[in-house]
Amino acid sequence: MSQVQPFDKAAYNERVQNGPCFICQLVKNQPEESHSEIYRDEVGIVFLSKYPSQYGYTLVAPIKHRERVTADFSPEEYLALQSLIYRVGEALQKVITTERFYILSLGSQQGNRHVHWHLVPLPPGVPYEEQQLEALKIDKGFLALGNSEAEVLVEKVRQYLL
């Protein structure tokens, strides 16, 4: 069962600003921290967020290290990645009941430079004041999925991607 865990923002900022690119490490199967990988192909890699604010929070990133959300891609490469994002979004919404589904690209040239997209299912019944940007915040903690819970979610989503 998911439990809310405190988020160590200082340690996180230190790691993403001064450590190796966590997405490149994940692509090389050398992550400093484990991530629950859902899918990968020649276009991108899909994995559960290590620090989810919502159940099913998933990240999609290109296999190759790219830093600019559009300028580093040809139109064909960008559309192939967006097609993967669409497929992942549809798969997540078949597994998780949502009132709304958020897709956004975050990151910074100062940390988390590798372009990636956040796919965030918003469950039904969340008060309006806790939706949108508020639904992404983890300053009050994040949902820590147990290994078995994460594995079950990964397998369910994977079924709709393969």
GROMACS .gro file of N, CA and C in nm:
model
  486
    1MET      N    1   0.084  -0.119   0.000
    1MET     CA    2   0.000   0.000   0.000
    1MET      C    3   0.088   0.125   0.000
    2SER      N    4   0.050   0.223  -0.077
    2SER     CA    5   0.125   0.348  -0.085
    2SER      C    6   0.125   0.420   0.048
    3GLN      N    7   0.240   0.475   0.083
    3GLN     CA    8   0.252   0.555   0.203
    3GLN      C    9   0.316   0.688   0.165
    4VAL      N   10   0.273   0.794   0.232
    4VAL     CA   11   0.334   0.924   0.208
    4VAL      C   12   0.467   0.929   0.284
    5GLN      N   13   0.572   0.960   0.210
    5GLN     CA   14   0.707   0.970   0.266
    5GLN      C   15   0.754   1.115   0.257
    6PRO      N   16   0.832   1.161   0.354
    6PRO     CA   17   0.885   1.297   0.344
    6PRO      C   18   0.982   1.308   0.226
    7PHE      N   19   0.986   1.426   0.167
    7PHE     CA   20   1.073   1.451   0.052
    7PHE      C   21   1.189   1.538   0.097
    8ASP      N   22   1.312   1.492   0.075
    8ASP     CA   23   1.432   1.566   0.111
    8ASP      C   24   1.473   1.651  -0.008
    9LYS      N   25   1.420   1.771  -0.014
    9LYS     CA   26   1.441   1.860  -0.128
    9LYS      C   27   1.588   1.897  -0.145
   10ALA      N   28   1.658   1.922  -0.035
   10ALA     CA   29   1.799   1.961  -0.044
   10ALA      C   30   1.883   1.849  -0.105
   11ALA      N   31   1.862   1.727  -0.060
   11ALA     CA   32   1.937   1.613  -0.115
   11ALA      C   33   1.902   1.591  -0.261
   12TYR      N   34   1.775   1.604  -0.295
   12TYR     CA   35   1.731   1.589  -0.434
   12TYR      C   36   1.798   1.694  -0.522
   13ASN      N   37   1.793   1.821  -0.481
   13ASN     CA   38   1.854   1.928  -0.560
   13ASN      C   39   2.003   1.906  -0.578
   14GLU      N   40   2.070   1.864  -0.474
   14GLU     CA   41   2.214   1.835  -0.483
   14GLU      C   42   2.239   1.726  -0.587
   15ARG      N   43   2.161   1.622  -0.583
   15ARG     CA   44   2.179   1.508  -0.673
   15ARG      C   45   2.154   1.547  -0.819
   16VAL      N   46   2.044   1.618  -0.846
   16VAL     CA   47   2.012   1.649  -0.986
   16VAL      C   48   2.098   1.762  -1.042
   17GLN      N   49   2.152   1.847  -0.956
   17GLN     CA   50   2.235   1.956  -1.005
   17GLN      C   51   2.382   1.915  -1.018
   18ASN      N   52   2.428   1.822  -0.935
   18ASN     CA   53   2.570   1.789  -0.933
   18ASN      C   54   2.602   1.644  -0.966
   19GLY      N   55   2.502   1.560  -0.974
   19GLY     CA   56   2.525   1.420  -1.004
   19GLY      C   57   2.512   1.391  -1.152
   20PRO      N   58   2.532   1.265  -1.189
   20PRO     CA   59   2.515   1.227  -1.330
   20PRO      C   60   2.368   1.236  -1.371
   21CYS      N   61   2.344   1.242  -1.499
   21CYS     CA   62   2.207   1.245  -1.552
   21CYS      C   63   2.139   1.114  -1.515
   22PHE      N   64   2.034   1.121  -1.434
   22PHE     CA   65   1.970   0.999  -1.387
   22PHE      C   66   1.901   0.925  -1.502
   23ILE      N   67   1.855   0.996  -1.602
   23ILE     CA   68   1.789   0.929  -1.715
   23ILE      C   69   1.893   0.854  -1.799
   24CYS      N   70   2.007   0.917  -1.826
   24CYS     CA   71   2.113   0.847  -1.899
   24CYS      C   72   2.160   0.725  -1.821
   25GLN      N   73   2.170   0.737  -1.689
   25GLN     CA   74   2.209   0.623  -1.607
   25GLN      C   75   2.105   0.511  -1.617
   26LEU      N   76   1.979   0.548  -1.617
   26LEU     CA   77   1.871   0.450  -1.630
   26LEU      C   78   1.876   0.381  -1.766
   27VAL      N   79   1.899   0.459  -1.871
   27VAL     CA   80   1.911   0.402  -2.006
   27VAL      C   81   2.025   0.301  -2.011
   28LYS      N   82   2.136   0.331  -1.941
   28LYS     CA   83   2.253   0.242  -1.939
   28LYS      C   84   2.238   0.129  -1.837
   29ASN      N   85   2.123   0.122  -1.771
   29ASN     CA   86   2.100   0.023  -1.664
   29ASN      C   87   2.200   0.039  -1.550
   30GLN      N   88   2.235   0.165  -1.519
   30GLN     CA   89   2.327   0.195  -1.410
   30GLN      C   90   2.271   0.303  -1.317
   31PRO      N   91   2.145   0.294  -1.281
   31PRO     CA   92   2.089   0.402  -1.199
   31PRO      C   93   2.146   0.402  -1.057
   32GLU      N   94   2.169   0.523  -1.004
   32GLU     CA   95   2.209   0.535  -0.864
   32GLU      C   96   2.093   0.496  -0.774
   33GLU      N   97   1.973   0.522  -0.821
   33GLU     CA   98   1.852   0.485  -0.748
   33GLU      C   99   1.766   0.401  -0.841
   34SER      N  100   1.695   0.307  -0.785
   34SER     CA  101   1.612   0.222  -0.869
   34SER      C  102   1.488   0.298  -0.917
   35HIS      N  103   1.448   0.266  -1.037
   35HIS     CA  104   1.325   0.319  -1.096
   35HIS      C  105   1.251   0.201  -1.155
   36SER      N  106   1.122   0.203  -1.150
   36SER     CA  107   1.041   0.094  -1.205
   36SER      C  108   1.018   0.120  -1.353
   37GLU      N  109   1.096   0.052  -1.436
   37GLU     CA  110   1.086   0.071  -1.580
   37GLU      C  111   0.964  -0.002  -1.634
   38ILE      N  112   0.889   0.067  -1.716
   38ILE     CA  113   0.769   0.011  -1.777
   38ILE      C  114   0.798  -0.037  -1.918
   39TYR      N  115   0.875   0.043  -1.992
   39TYR     CA  116   0.891   0.014  -2.135
   39TYR      C  117   1.011   0.092  -2.188
   40ARG      N  118   1.074   0.036  -2.292
   40ARG     CA  119   1.173   0.112  -2.367
   40ARG      C  120   1.179   0.057  -2.509
   41ASP      N  121   1.210   0.145  -2.600
   41ASP     CA  122   1.235   0.108  -2.739
   41ASP      C  123   1.341   0.203  -2.791
   42GLU      N  124   1.360   0.209  -2.922
   42GLU     CA  125   1.464   0.295  -2.979
   42GLU      C  126   1.431   0.443  -2.965
   43VAL      N  127   1.306   0.475  -2.935
   43VAL     CA  128   1.262   0.614  -2.923
   43VAL      C  129   1.276   0.666  -2.781
   44GLY      N  130   1.225   0.590  -2.684
   44GLY     CA  131   1.220   0.643  -2.549
   44GLY      C  132   1.216   0.537  -2.442
   45ILE      N  133   1.223   0.585  -2.320
   45ILE     CA  134   1.215   0.500  -2.202
   45ILE      C  135   1.100   0.553  -2.115
   46VAL      N  136   1.027   0.461  -2.055
   46VAL     CA  137   0.909   0.494  -1.975
   46VAL      C  138   0.928   0.431  -1.837
   47PHE      N  139   0.910   0.509  -1.732
   47PHE     CA  140   0.929   0.456  -1.597
   47PHE      C  141   0.846   0.533  -1.496
   48LEU      N  142   0.817   0.467  -1.385
   48LEU     CA  143   0.742   0.533  -1.278
   48LEU      C  144   0.830   0.638  -1.212
   49SER      N  145   0.769   0.748  -1.173
   49SER     CA  146   0.841   0.851  -1.100
   49SER      C  147   0.886   0.796  -0.966
   50LYS      N  148   1.007   0.832  -0.928
   50LYS     CA  149   1.060   0.792  -0.798
   50LYS      C  150   0.992   0.870  -0.685
   51TYR      N  151   0.941   0.988  -0.719
   51TYR     CA  152   0.880   1.076  -0.619
   51TYR      C  153   0.741   1.121  -0.665
   52PRO      N  154   0.647   1.029  -0.676
   52PRO     CA  155   0.516   1.065  -0.731
   52PRO      C  156   0.426   1.140  -0.633
   53SER      N  157   0.360   1.241  -0.684
   53SER     CA  158   0.258   1.310  -0.605
   53SER      C  159   0.124   1.240  -0.621
   54GLN      N  160   0.109   1.164  -0.729
   54GLN     CA  161  -0.016   1.093  -0.759
   54GLN      C  162   0.018   0.949  -0.797
   55TYR      N  163  -0.073   0.859  -0.768
   55TYR     CA  164  -0.056   0.719  -0.806
   55TYR      C  165  -0.050   0.707  -0.958
   56GLY      N  166   0.052   0.640  -1.008
   56GLY     CA  167   0.067   0.621  -1.151
   56GLY      C  168   0.151   0.727  -1.221
   57TYR      N  169   0.206   0.821  -1.146
   57TYR     CA  170   0.290   0.928  -1.202
   57TYR      C  171   0.406   0.863  -1.278
   58THR      N  172   0.413   0.893  -1.406
   58THR     CA  173   0.508   0.826  -1.495
   58THR      C  174   0.589   0.928  -1.573
   59LEU      N  175   0.713   0.892  -1.605
   59LEU     CA  176   0.799   0.977  -1.685
   59LEU      C  177   0.831   0.909  -1.818
   60VAL      N  178   0.839   0.989  -1.923
   60VAL     CA  179   0.879   0.941  -2.055
   60VAL      C  180   0.993   1.030  -2.102
   61ALA      N  181   1.103   0.968  -2.147
   61ALA     CA  182   1.220   1.044  -2.192
   61ALA      C  183   1.278   0.981  -2.317
   62PRO      N  184   1.342   1.063  -2.400
   62PRO     CA  185   1.411   1.005  -2.515
   62PRO      C  186   1.531   0.922  -2.469
   63ILE      N  187   1.565   0.822  -2.546
   63ILE     CA  188   1.682   0.740  -2.514
   63ILE      C  189   1.809   0.825  -2.520
   64LYS      N  190   1.820   0.905  -2.624
   64LYS     CA  191   1.938   0.991  -2.640
   64LYS      C  192   1.923   1.114  -2.551
   65HIS      N  193   2.035   1.157  -2.493
   65HIS     CA  194   2.034   1.276  -2.409
   65HIS      C  195   2.005   1.399  -2.496
   66ARG      N  196   1.892   1.459  -2.472
   66ARG     CA  197   1.850   1.582  -2.540
   66ARG      C  198   1.809   1.680  -2.431
   67GLU      N  199   1.838   1.808  -2.451
   67GLU     CA  200   1.811   1.908  -2.347
   67GLU      C  201   1.707   2.012  -2.384
   68ARG      N  202   1.680   2.030  -2.510
   68ARG     CA  203   1.583   2.132  -2.551
   68ARG      C  204   1.459   2.061  -2.604
   69VAL      N  205   1.345   2.097  -2.549
   69VAL     CA  206   1.222   2.020  -2.566
   69VAL      C  207   1.175   2.009  -2.711
   70THR      N  208   1.208   2.103  -2.795
   70THR     CA  209   1.175   2.090  -2.937
   70THR      C  210   1.300   2.105  -3.024
   71ALA      N  211   1.387   2.198  -2.992
   71ALA     CA  212   1.500   2.233  -3.079
   71ALA      C  213   1.600   2.119  -3.098
   72ASP      N  214   1.608   2.026  -3.005
   72ASP     CA  215   1.704   1.915  -3.016
   72ASP      C  216   1.649   1.796  -3.094
   73PHE      N  217   1.530   1.809  -3.150
   73PHE     CA  218   1.466   1.699  -3.221
   73PHE      C  219   1.432   1.740  -3.363
   74SER      N  220   1.440   1.645  -3.454
   74SER     CA  221   1.380   1.668  -3.586
   74SER      C  222   1.229   1.654  -3.566
   75PRO      N  223   1.150   1.705  -3.659
   75PRO     CA  224   1.005   1.687  -3.645
   75PRO      C  225   0.967   1.539  -3.633
   76GLU      N  226   1.034   1.454  -3.708
   76GLU     CA  227   1.002   1.311  -3.704
   76GLU      C  228   1.035   1.250  -3.568
   77GLU      N  229   1.150   1.287  -3.512
   77GLU     CA  230   1.188   1.235  -3.380
   77GLU      C  231   1.090   1.283  -3.273
   78TYR      N  232   1.055   1.410  -3.280
   78TYR     CA  233   0.963   1.467  -3.182
   78TYR      C  234   0.826   1.399  -3.189
   79LEU      N  235   0.776   1.380  -3.310
   79LEU     CA  236   0.645   1.317  -3.326
   79LEU      C  237   0.648   1.170  -3.283
   80ALA      N  238   0.760   1.101  -3.304
   80ALA     CA  239   0.772   0.963  -3.258
   80ALA      C  240   0.765   0.958  -3.105
   81LEU      N  241   0.832   1.053  -3.040
   81LEU     CA  242   0.828   1.058  -2.893
   81LEU      C  243   0.688   1.095  -2.845
   82GLN      N  244   0.623   1.189  -2.911
   82GLN     CA  245   0.487   1.226  -2.873
   82GLN      C  246   0.391   1.110  -2.893
   83SER      N  247   0.415   1.029  -2.993
   83SER     CA  248   0.332   0.909  -3.014
   83SER      C  249   0.348   0.812  -2.898
   84LEU      N  250   0.471   0.797  -2.850
   84LEU     CA  251   0.495   0.712  -2.733
   84LEU      C  252   0.424   0.769  -2.611
   85ILE      N  253   0.434   0.899  -2.592
   85ILE     CA  254   0.368   0.965  -2.479
   85ILE      C  255   0.217   0.942  -2.486
   86TYR      N  256   0.161   0.953  -2.604
   86TYR     CA  257   0.017   0.928  -2.623
   86TYR      C  258  -0.017   0.784  -2.582
   87ARG      N  259   0.061   0.688  -2.630
   87ARG     CA  260   0.036   0.547  -2.598
   87ARG      C  261   0.045   0.521  -2.448
   88VAL      N  262   0.143   0.581  -2.384
   88VAL     CA  263   0.158   0.564  -2.238
   88VAL      C  264   0.040   0.627  -2.167
   89GLY      N  265  -0.001   0.746  -2.209
   89GLY     CA  266  -0.117   0.811  -2.148
   89GLY      C  267  -0.242   0.727  -2.160
   90GLU      N  268  -0.265   0.671  -2.277
   90GLU     CA  269  -0.382   0.585  -2.297
   90GLU      C  270  -0.373   0.460  -2.210
   91ALA      N  271  -0.254   0.400  -2.202
   91ALA     CA  272  -0.237   0.280  -2.119
   91ALA      C  273  -0.263   0.312  -1.972
   92LEU      N  274  -0.207   0.422  -1.923
   92LEU     CA  275  -0.228   0.459  -1.783
   92LEU      C  276  -0.375   0.480  -1.753
   93GLN      N  277  -0.447   0.544  -1.845
   93GLN     CA  278  -0.589   0.571  -1.821
   93GLN      C  279  -0.676   0.447  -1.832
   94LYS      N  280  -0.624   0.340  -1.890
   94LYS     CA  281  -0.696   0.213  -1.890
   94LYS      C  282  -0.677   0.139  -1.758
   95VAL      N  283  -0.569   0.172  -1.689
   95VAL     CA  284  -0.535   0.104  -1.564
   95VAL      C  285  -0.582   0.183  -1.442
   96ILE      N  286  -0.579   0.315  -1.453
   96ILE     CA  287  -0.609   0.404  -1.340
   96ILE      C  288  -0.729   0.492  -1.376
   97THR      N  289  -0.826   0.498  -1.287
   97THR     CA  290  -0.941   0.587  -1.308
   97THR      C  291  -0.896   0.731  -1.286
   98THR      N  292  -0.925   0.817  -1.383
   98THR     CA  293  -0.882   0.956  -1.373
   98THR      C  294  -0.999   1.051  -1.396
   99GLU      N  295  -0.989   1.166  -1.331
   99GLU     CA  296  -1.080   1.277  -1.361
   99GLU      C  297  -1.016   1.365  -1.467
  100ARG      N  298  -0.884   1.372  -1.462
  100ARG     CA  299  -0.806   1.454  -1.555
  100ARG      C  300  -0.671   1.386  -1.570
  101PHE      N  301  -0.603   1.414  -1.679
  101PHE     CA  302  -0.472   1.355  -1.703
  101PHE      C  303  -0.377   1.465  -1.747
  102TYR      N  304  -0.271   1.487  -1.671
  102TYR     CA  305  -0.177   1.595  -1.701
  102TYR      C  306  -0.055   1.541  -1.775
  103ILE      N  307  -0.011   1.615  -1.877
  103ILE     CA  308   0.113   1.584  -1.948
  103ILE      C  309   0.191   1.715  -1.959
  104LEU      N  310   0.314   1.715  -1.908
  104LEU     CA  311   0.394   1.835  -1.915
  104LEU      C  312   0.542   1.801  -1.916
  105SER      N  313   0.621   1.890  -1.971
  105SER     CA  314   0.765   1.874  -1.971
  105SER      C  315   0.823   1.973  -1.871
  106LEU      N  316   0.900   1.919  -1.778
  106LEU     CA  317   0.967   2.002  -1.678
  106LEU      C  318   1.116   1.975  -1.687
  107GLY      N  319   1.194   2.042  -1.608
  107GLY     CA  320   1.338   2.027  -1.609
  107GLY      C  321   1.399   2.166  -1.613
  108SER      N  322   1.531   2.170  -1.614
  108SER     CA  323   1.601   2.296  -1.610
  108SER      C  324   1.741   2.276  -1.664
  109GLN      N  325   1.800   2.379  -1.717
  109GLN     CA  326   1.940   2.371  -1.757
  109GLN      C  327   2.030   2.363  -1.634
  110GLN      N  328   1.974   2.388  -1.516
  110GLN     CA  329   2.051   2.381  -1.392
  110GLN      C  330   2.036   2.248  -1.321
  111GLY      N  331   1.951   2.161  -1.371
  111GLY     CA  332   1.929   2.029  -1.311
  111GLY      C  333   1.819   1.958  -1.386
  112ASN      N  334   1.830   1.826  -1.396
  112ASN     CA  335   1.734   1.747  -1.475
  112ASN      C  336   1.730   1.797  -1.619
  113ARG      N  337   1.847   1.809  -1.679
  113ARG     CA  338   1.859   1.866  -1.814
  113ARG      C  339   1.803   1.775  -1.922
  114HIS      N  340   1.809   1.645  -1.903
  114HIS     CA  341   1.761   1.549  -2.003
  114HIS      C  342   1.610   1.570  -2.018
  115VAL      N  343   1.568   1.603  -2.139
  115VAL     CA  344   1.426   1.629  -2.165
  115VAL      C  345   1.343   1.509  -2.122
  116HIS      N  346   1.233   1.536  -2.056
  116HIS     CA  347   1.140   1.429  -2.017
  116HIS      C  348   1.002   1.488  -1.997
  117TRP      N  349   0.903   1.401  -2.007
  117TRP     CA  350   0.764   1.442  -1.989
  117TRP      C  351   0.707   1.372  -1.867
  118HIS      N  352   0.627   1.445  -1.793
  118HIS     CA  353   0.557   1.393  -1.676
  118HIS      C  354   0.414   1.360  -1.719
  119LEU      N  355   0.371   1.240  -1.690
  119LEU     CA  356   0.234   1.197  -1.718
  119LEU      C  357   0.171   1.168  -1.583
  120VAL      N  358   0.072   1.248  -1.546
  120VAL     CA  359   0.021   1.246  -1.409
  120VAL      C  360  -0.130   1.224  -1.408
  121PRO      N  361  -0.174   1.105  -1.364
  121PRO     CA  362  -0.318   1.080  -1.351
  121PRO      C  363  -0.373   1.152  -1.228
  122LEU      N  364  -0.480   1.227  -1.246
  122LEU     CA  365  -0.548   1.291  -1.133
  122LEU      C  366  -0.672   1.208  -1.102
  123PRO      N  367  -0.681   1.153  -0.982
  123PRO     CA  368  -0.798   1.070  -0.950
  123PRO      C  369  -0.925   1.153  -0.936
  124PRO      N  370  -1.040   1.089  -0.951
  124PRO     CA  371  -1.166   1.160  -0.932
  124PRO      C  372  -1.179   1.210  -0.787
  125GLY      N  373  -1.249   1.321  -0.772
  125GLY     CA  374  -1.283   1.369  -0.639
  125GLY      C  375  -1.181   1.460  -0.573
  126VAL      N  376  -1.071   1.490  -0.640
  126VAL     CA  377  -0.974   1.582  -0.581
  126VAL      C  378  -1.034   1.723  -0.585
  127PRO      N  379  -1.039   1.792  -0.471
  127PRO     CA  380  -1.095   1.928  -0.471
  127PRO      C  381  -1.020   2.018  -0.570
  128TYR      N  382  -1.092   2.109  -0.630
  128TYR     CA  383  -1.033   2.197  -0.732
  128TYR      C  384  -0.905   2.264  -0.683
  129GLU      N  385  -0.905   2.308  -0.558
  129GLU     CA  386  -0.789   2.379  -0.503
  129GLU      C  387  -0.665   2.291  -0.498
  130GLU      N  388  -0.682   2.159  -0.506
  130GLU     CA  389  -0.569   2.065  -0.500
  130GLU      C  390  -0.536   2.006  -0.637
  131GLN      N  391  -0.596   2.060  -0.742
  131GLN     CA  392  -0.570   2.012  -0.877
  131GLN      C  393  -0.463   2.097  -0.945
  132GLN      N  394  -0.435   2.067  -1.070
  132GLN     CA  395  -0.341   2.137  -1.155
  132GLN      C  396  -0.202   2.141  -1.089
  133LEU      N  397  -0.139   2.255  -1.076
  133LEU     CA  398  -0.003   2.260  -1.021
  133LEU      C  399   0.004   2.208  -0.878
  134GLU      N  400  -0.101   2.229  -0.801
  134GLU     CA  401  -0.102   2.178  -0.663
  134GLU      C  402  -0.092   2.026  -0.659
  135ALA      N  403  -0.148   1.959  -0.759
  135ALA     CA  404  -0.147   1.812  -0.763
  135ALA      C  405  -0.008   1.757  -0.792
  136LEU      N  406   0.083   1.842  -0.837
  136LEU     CA  407   0.219   1.798  -0.869
  136LEU      C  408   0.316   1.817  -0.753
  137LYS      N  409   0.280   1.896  -0.656
  137LYS     CA  410   0.372   1.931  -0.547
  137LYS      C  411   0.399   1.812  -0.455
  138ILE      N  412   0.525   1.804  -0.412
  138ILE     CA  413   0.562   1.697  -0.318
  138ILE      C  414   0.628   1.753  -0.192
  139ASP      N  415   0.613   1.882  -0.169
  139ASP     CA  416   0.674   1.940  -0.050
  139ASP      C  417   0.615   1.885   0.080
  140LYS      N  418   0.495   1.828   0.072
  140LYS     CA  419   0.435   1.764   0.190
  140LYS      C  420   0.459   1.614   0.190
  141GLY      N  421   0.539   1.567   0.094
  141GLY     CA  422   0.570   1.425   0.084
  141GLY      C  423   0.528   1.368  -0.050
  142PHE      N  424   0.574   1.247  -0.076
  142PHE     CA  425   0.541   1.178  -0.200
  142PHE      C  426   0.490   1.039  -0.168
  143LEU      N  427   0.423   0.978  -0.265
  143LEU     CA  428   0.369   0.843  -0.247
  143LEU      C  429   0.480   0.741  -0.269
  144ALA      N  430   0.515   0.670  -0.167
  144ALA     CA  431   0.616   0.565  -0.179
  144ALA      C  432   0.544   0.433  -0.204
  145LEU      N  433   0.557   0.382  -0.325
  145LEU     CA  434   0.495   0.253  -0.357
  145LEU      C  435   0.586   0.141  -0.309
  146GLY      N  436   0.528   0.040  -0.251
  146GLY     CA  437   0.606  -0.078  -0.219
  146GLY      C  438   0.648  -0.147  -0.348
  147ASN      N  439   0.754  -0.229  -0.342
  147ASN     CA  440   0.802  -0.296  -0.462
  147ASN      C  441   0.694  -0.377  -0.531
  148SER      N  442   0.617  -0.452  -0.454
  148SER     CA  443   0.514  -0.536  -0.516
  148SER      C  444   0.404  -0.450  -0.578
  149GLU      N  445   0.368  -0.340  -0.513
  149GLU     CA  446   0.266  -0.250  -0.569
  149GLU      C  447   0.315  -0.187  -0.699
  150ALA      N  448   0.441  -0.145  -0.701
  150ALA     CA  449   0.498  -0.088  -0.823
  150ALA      C  450   0.505  -0.192  -0.934
  151GLU      N  451   0.544  -0.314  -0.901
  151GLU     CA  452   0.554  -0.421  -1.002
  151GLU      C  453   0.417  -0.451  -1.063
  152VAL      N  454   0.314  -0.454  -0.981
  152VAL     CA  455   0.179  -0.480  -1.032
  152VAL      C  456   0.136  -0.368  -1.127
  153LEU      N  457   0.160  -0.243  -1.088
  153LEU     CA  458   0.124  -0.129  -1.173
  153LEU      C  459   0.202  -0.134  -1.304
  154VAL      N  460   0.332  -0.160  -1.297
  154VAL     CA  461   0.415  -0.169  -1.417
  154VAL      C  462   0.360  -0.275  -1.512
  155GLU      N  463   0.329  -0.392  -1.460
  155GLU     CA  464   0.279  -0.501  -1.545
  155GLU      C  465   0.144  -0.466  -1.609
  156LYS      N  466   0.058  -0.402  -1.533
  156LYS     CA  467  -0.073  -0.364  -1.588
  156LYS      C  468  -0.058  -0.263  -1.701
  157VAL      N  469   0.026  -0.162  -1.681
  157VAL     CA  470   0.047  -0.061  -1.784
  157VAL      C  471   0.117  -0.123  -1.905
  158ARG      N  472   0.216  -0.205  -1.879
  158ARG     CA  473   0.293  -0.269  -1.986
  158ARG      C  474   0.203  -0.350  -2.079
  159GLN      N  475   0.101  -0.414  -2.024
  159GLN     CA  476   0.009  -0.495  -2.106
  159GLN      C  477  -0.053  -0.413  -2.219
  160TYR      N  478  -0.078  -0.286  -2.194
  160TYR     CA  479  -0.142  -0.202  -2.294
  160TYR      C  480  -0.042  -0.136  -2.389
  161LEU      N  481   0.087  -0.149  -2.359
  161LEU     CA  482   0.189  -0.090  -2.445
  161LEU      C  483   0.249  -0.189  -2.543
  162LEU      N  484   0.243  -0.316  -2.511
  162LEU     CA  485   0.308  -0.418  -2.597
  162LEU      C  486   0.215  -0.470  -2.703
   0.00000   0.00000   0.00000
